[in-house]
Coordinates of C-alpha atoms in Angstrom, one line a residue:
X1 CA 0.0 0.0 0.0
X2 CA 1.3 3.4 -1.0
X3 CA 1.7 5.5 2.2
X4 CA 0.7 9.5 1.5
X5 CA 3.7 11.7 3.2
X6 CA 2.3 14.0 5.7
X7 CA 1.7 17.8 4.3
X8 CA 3.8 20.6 5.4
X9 CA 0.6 22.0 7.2
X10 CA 0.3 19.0 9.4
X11 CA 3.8 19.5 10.6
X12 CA 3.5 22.5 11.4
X13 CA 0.4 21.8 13.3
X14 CA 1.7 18.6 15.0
X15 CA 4.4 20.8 16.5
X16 CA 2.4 24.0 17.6
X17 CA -0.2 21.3 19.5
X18 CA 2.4 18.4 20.6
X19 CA 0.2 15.3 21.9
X20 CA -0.4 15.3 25.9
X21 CA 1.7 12.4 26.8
X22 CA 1.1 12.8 30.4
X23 CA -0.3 10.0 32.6
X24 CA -3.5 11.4 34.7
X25 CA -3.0 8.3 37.7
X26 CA 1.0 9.9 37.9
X27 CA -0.2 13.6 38.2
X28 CA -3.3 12.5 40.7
X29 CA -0.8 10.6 43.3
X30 CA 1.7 13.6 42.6
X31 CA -1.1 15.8 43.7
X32 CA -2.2 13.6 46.6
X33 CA 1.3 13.5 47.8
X34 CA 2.5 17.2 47.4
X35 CA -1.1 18.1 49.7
X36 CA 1.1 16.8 52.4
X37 CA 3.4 19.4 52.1
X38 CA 3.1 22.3 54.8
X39 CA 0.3 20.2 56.1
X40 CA -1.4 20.6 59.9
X41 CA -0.9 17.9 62.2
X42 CA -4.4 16.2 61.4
X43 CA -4.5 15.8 58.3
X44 CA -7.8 13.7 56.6
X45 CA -9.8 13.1 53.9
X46 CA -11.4 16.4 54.2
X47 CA -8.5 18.4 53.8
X48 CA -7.0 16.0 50.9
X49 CA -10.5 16.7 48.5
X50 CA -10.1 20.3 49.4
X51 CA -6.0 20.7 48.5
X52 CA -6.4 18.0 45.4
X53 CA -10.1 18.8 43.8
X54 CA -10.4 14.9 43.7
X55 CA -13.3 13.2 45.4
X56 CA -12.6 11.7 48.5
X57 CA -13.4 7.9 47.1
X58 CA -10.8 8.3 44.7
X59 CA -8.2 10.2 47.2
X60 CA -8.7 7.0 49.3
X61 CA -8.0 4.4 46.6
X62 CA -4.9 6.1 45.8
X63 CA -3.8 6.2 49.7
X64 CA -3.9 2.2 49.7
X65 CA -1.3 1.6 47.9
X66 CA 0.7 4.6 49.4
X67 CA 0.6 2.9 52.6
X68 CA 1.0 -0.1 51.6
X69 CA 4.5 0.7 49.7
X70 CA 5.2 3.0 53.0
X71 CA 4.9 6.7 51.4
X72 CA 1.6 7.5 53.9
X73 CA 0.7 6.2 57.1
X74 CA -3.5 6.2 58.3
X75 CA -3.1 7.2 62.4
X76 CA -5.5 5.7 64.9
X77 CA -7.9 8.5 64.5
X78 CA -8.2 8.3 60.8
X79 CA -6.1 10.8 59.7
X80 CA -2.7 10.9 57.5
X81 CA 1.0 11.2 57.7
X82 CA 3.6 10.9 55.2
X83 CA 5.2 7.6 55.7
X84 CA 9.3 6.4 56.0
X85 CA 9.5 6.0 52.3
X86 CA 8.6 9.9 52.0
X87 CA 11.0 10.4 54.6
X88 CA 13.8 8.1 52.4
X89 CA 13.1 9.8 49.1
X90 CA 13.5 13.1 51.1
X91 CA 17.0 12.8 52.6
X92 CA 17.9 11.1 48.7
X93 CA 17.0 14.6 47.4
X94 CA 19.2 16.6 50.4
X95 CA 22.1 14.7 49.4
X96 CA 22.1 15.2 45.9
X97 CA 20.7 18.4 45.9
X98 CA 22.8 21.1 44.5
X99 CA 22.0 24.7 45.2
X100 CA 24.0 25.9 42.0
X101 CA 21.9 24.0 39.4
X102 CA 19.2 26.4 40.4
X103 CA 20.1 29.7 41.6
X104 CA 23.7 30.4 39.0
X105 CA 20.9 30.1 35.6
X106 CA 19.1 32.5 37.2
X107 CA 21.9 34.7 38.0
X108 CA 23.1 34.9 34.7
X109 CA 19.5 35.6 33.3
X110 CA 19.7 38.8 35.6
X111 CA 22.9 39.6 34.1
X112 CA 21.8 39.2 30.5
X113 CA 18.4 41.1 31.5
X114 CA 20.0 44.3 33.1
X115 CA 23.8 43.9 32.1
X116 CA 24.4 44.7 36.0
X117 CA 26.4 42.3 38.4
X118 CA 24.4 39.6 40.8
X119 CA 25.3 37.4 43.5
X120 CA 23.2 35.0 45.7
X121 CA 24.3 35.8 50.1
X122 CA 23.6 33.5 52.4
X123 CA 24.3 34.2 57.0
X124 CA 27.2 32.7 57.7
X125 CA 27.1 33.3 61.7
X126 CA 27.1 37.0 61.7
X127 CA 28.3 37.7 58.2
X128 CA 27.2 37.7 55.1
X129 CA 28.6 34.8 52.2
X130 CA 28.8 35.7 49.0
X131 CA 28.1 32.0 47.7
X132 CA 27.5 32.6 43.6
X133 CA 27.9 35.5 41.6
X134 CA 27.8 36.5 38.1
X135 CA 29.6 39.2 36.6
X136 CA 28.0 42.6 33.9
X137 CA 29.8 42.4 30.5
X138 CA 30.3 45.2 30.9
X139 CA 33.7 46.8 30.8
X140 CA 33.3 49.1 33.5
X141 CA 31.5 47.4 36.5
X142 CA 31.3 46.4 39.9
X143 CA 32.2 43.0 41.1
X144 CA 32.1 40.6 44.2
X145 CA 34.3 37.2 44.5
X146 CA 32.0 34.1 45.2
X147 CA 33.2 32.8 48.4
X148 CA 34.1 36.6 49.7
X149 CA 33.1 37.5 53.8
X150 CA 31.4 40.4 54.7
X151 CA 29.7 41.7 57.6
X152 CA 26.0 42.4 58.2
X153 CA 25.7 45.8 57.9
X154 CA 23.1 48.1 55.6
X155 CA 23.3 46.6 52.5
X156 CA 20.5 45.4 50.7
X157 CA 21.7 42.1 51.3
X158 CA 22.2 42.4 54.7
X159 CA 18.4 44.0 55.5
X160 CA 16.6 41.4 53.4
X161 CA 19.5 38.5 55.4
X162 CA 18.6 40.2 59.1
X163 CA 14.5 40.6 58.2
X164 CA 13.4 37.5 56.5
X165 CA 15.6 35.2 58.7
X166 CA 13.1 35.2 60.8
X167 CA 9.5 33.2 61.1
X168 CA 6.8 34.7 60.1
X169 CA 8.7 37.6 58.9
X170 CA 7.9 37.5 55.3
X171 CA 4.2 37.9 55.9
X172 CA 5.0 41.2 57.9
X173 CA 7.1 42.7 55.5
X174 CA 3.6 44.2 54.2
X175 CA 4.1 42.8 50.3
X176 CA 7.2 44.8 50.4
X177 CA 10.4 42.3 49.6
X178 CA 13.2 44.6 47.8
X179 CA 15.8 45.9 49.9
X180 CA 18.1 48.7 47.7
X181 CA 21.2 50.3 49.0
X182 CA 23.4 53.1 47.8
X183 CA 27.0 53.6 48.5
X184 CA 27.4 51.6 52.3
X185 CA 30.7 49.8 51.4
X186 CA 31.4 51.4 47.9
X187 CA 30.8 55.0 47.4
X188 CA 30.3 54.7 43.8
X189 CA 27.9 51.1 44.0
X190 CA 24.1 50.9 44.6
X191 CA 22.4 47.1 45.2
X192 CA 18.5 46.2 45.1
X193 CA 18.0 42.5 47.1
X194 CA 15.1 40.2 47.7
X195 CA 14.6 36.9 50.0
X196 CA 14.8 33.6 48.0
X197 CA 12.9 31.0 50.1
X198 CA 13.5 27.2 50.2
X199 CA 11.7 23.9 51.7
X200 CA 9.4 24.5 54.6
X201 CA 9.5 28.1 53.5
X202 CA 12.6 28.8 55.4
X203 CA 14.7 31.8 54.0
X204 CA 17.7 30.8 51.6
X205 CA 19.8 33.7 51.1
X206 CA 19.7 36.9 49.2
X207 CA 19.4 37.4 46.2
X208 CA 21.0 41.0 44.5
X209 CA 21.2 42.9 41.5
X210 CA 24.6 45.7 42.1
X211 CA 26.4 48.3 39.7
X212 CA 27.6 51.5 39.5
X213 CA 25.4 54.1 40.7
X214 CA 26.2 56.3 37.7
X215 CA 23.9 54.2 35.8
X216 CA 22.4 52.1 37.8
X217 CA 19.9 53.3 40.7
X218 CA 17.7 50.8 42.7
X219 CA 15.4 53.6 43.7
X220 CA 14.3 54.7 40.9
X221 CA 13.9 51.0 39.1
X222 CA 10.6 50.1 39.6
X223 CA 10.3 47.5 36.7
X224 CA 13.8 46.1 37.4
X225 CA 12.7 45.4 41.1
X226 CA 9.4 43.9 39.9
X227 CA 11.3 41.2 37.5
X228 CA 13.9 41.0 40.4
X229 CA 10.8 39.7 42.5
X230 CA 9.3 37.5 40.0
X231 CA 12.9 35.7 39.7
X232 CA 12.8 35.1 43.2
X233 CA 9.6 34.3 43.2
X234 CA 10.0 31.4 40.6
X235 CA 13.1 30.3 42.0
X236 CA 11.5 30.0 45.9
X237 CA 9.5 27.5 44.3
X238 CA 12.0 25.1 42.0
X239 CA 13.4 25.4 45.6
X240 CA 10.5 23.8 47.3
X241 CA 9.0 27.1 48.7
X242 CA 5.0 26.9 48.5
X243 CA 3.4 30.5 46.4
X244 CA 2.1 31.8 50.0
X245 CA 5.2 32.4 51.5
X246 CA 5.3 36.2 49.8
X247 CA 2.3 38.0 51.0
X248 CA 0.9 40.7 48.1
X249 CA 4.4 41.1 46.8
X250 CA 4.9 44.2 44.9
X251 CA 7.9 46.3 44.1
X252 CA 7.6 49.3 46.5
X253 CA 11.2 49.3 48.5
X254 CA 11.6 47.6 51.7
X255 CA 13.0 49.6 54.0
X256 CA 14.1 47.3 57.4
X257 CA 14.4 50.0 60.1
X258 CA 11.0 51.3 59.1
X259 CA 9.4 47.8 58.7
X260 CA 10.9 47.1 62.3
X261 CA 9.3 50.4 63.7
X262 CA 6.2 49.6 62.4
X263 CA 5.8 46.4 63.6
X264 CA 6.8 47.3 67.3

């Protein structure tokens, strides 16, 4: 039998609407599973149809065979746990998890997006690590060493480091999350910052744009500090952040001293 070839046209269309190869049972016991995440200490059938959208009937089908292969565990009273094997598949991730395959692409998007210097700070006891960084093309620019010590003082860094370290901070900060700075350890350097969030929606580090103040100023950047915050924002959740750990972020400057005062 002669087989007709395919038309141009149908191509095309194949490849603009690419066949949903996804298994529906995979993404309903993904769904099931992730519920658990951030979840109160009862936790039961209830709360599952509510997180998932799934009837409870089918929710409970798919929670046999997580506790029977150990993922989920049924308490006394009715409710759910995650299980050992939840725990296992956890502590796999830690030890193969690597910070850079995450935060350095986004670094360098910042630099190809503004053409300004970044770097990711994490506390290291009372100091501030510079733990990535990615430098401007351009010729004239300012520049911090990955792996460089420096103390916790008013930098944008520093504020955001100090602030969002602490519980239930971020939901305080009243939707503001960008920290800028102008000349505190470099006369001639200006830095905007925001918190980057991680697993239990514990604070990361710091993540900053910096140049020269000649050309680049923080305060007057409104649309640079909004894509700063949508970066973060993305990257708290490949880092296992959940979406409600920023409160009605916007990109009004956060100011720490005046956040402080405010909230005492």
């Amino acid at each position: 039998m002669k087989m007709l070839n395919e038309s141009p046209k149908s191509k095309l269309k194949d490849q603009e609407n690419p066949p949903d190869r996804t298994v529906l049972g995979a993404e309903r016991s993904l769904a099931i599973l992730a519920a658990f995440i951030d979840a109160p200490e009862r936790f039961g059938l209830s709360e599952l149809e509510e997180r998932t959208g799934l009837f409870k009937s089918v929710i409970h089908r798919y929670l046999m065979s997580f506790i029977k292969q150990g993922f989920v565990i049924q308490r006394a009273d009715s409710s759910y746990q995650l299980g050992p094997k939840a725990y296992q598949l956890g502590k796999a991730f830690e030890a193969r998890f690597d910070y850079a395959d995450f935060i350095m692409p986004t670094l360098e998007k910042l630099v190809k997006e503004t053409g300004e210097s970044t770097a990711f700070y994490i506390s290291q006891q009372d100091q501030r690590l510079c733990l990535y960084a990615a430098e401007s093309p351009e010729s004239v620019k300012a520049t911090v060493k990955a792996g460089s010590l420096f103390a916790l003082d008013q930098t944008s860094a520093s504020q955001v480091l100090r602030f969002f370290s602490v519980p239930g901070n971020a939901a305080r900060s009243g939707g503001r999350y960008v920290a800028i700075s102008v000349g505190i350890n470099n006369a001639h350097s200006s830095s905007m910052s925001t918190p980057v969030f991680g697993a239990g929606d514990r604070l990361v580090g710091a993540m900053t744009i910096f140049g020269l103040s000649l050309r680049f100023d923080p305060a007057a950047s409104a649309v640079l500090r909004g894509k700063l915050l949508e970066l973060a924002q993305e990257l708290s959740a490949r880092l296992g952040a959940s979406p409600r750990v920023y409160v009605n972020p916007g990109s009004e400057v956060f100011d720490e001293a005046a956040t402080l005062q405010a909230m005492s």
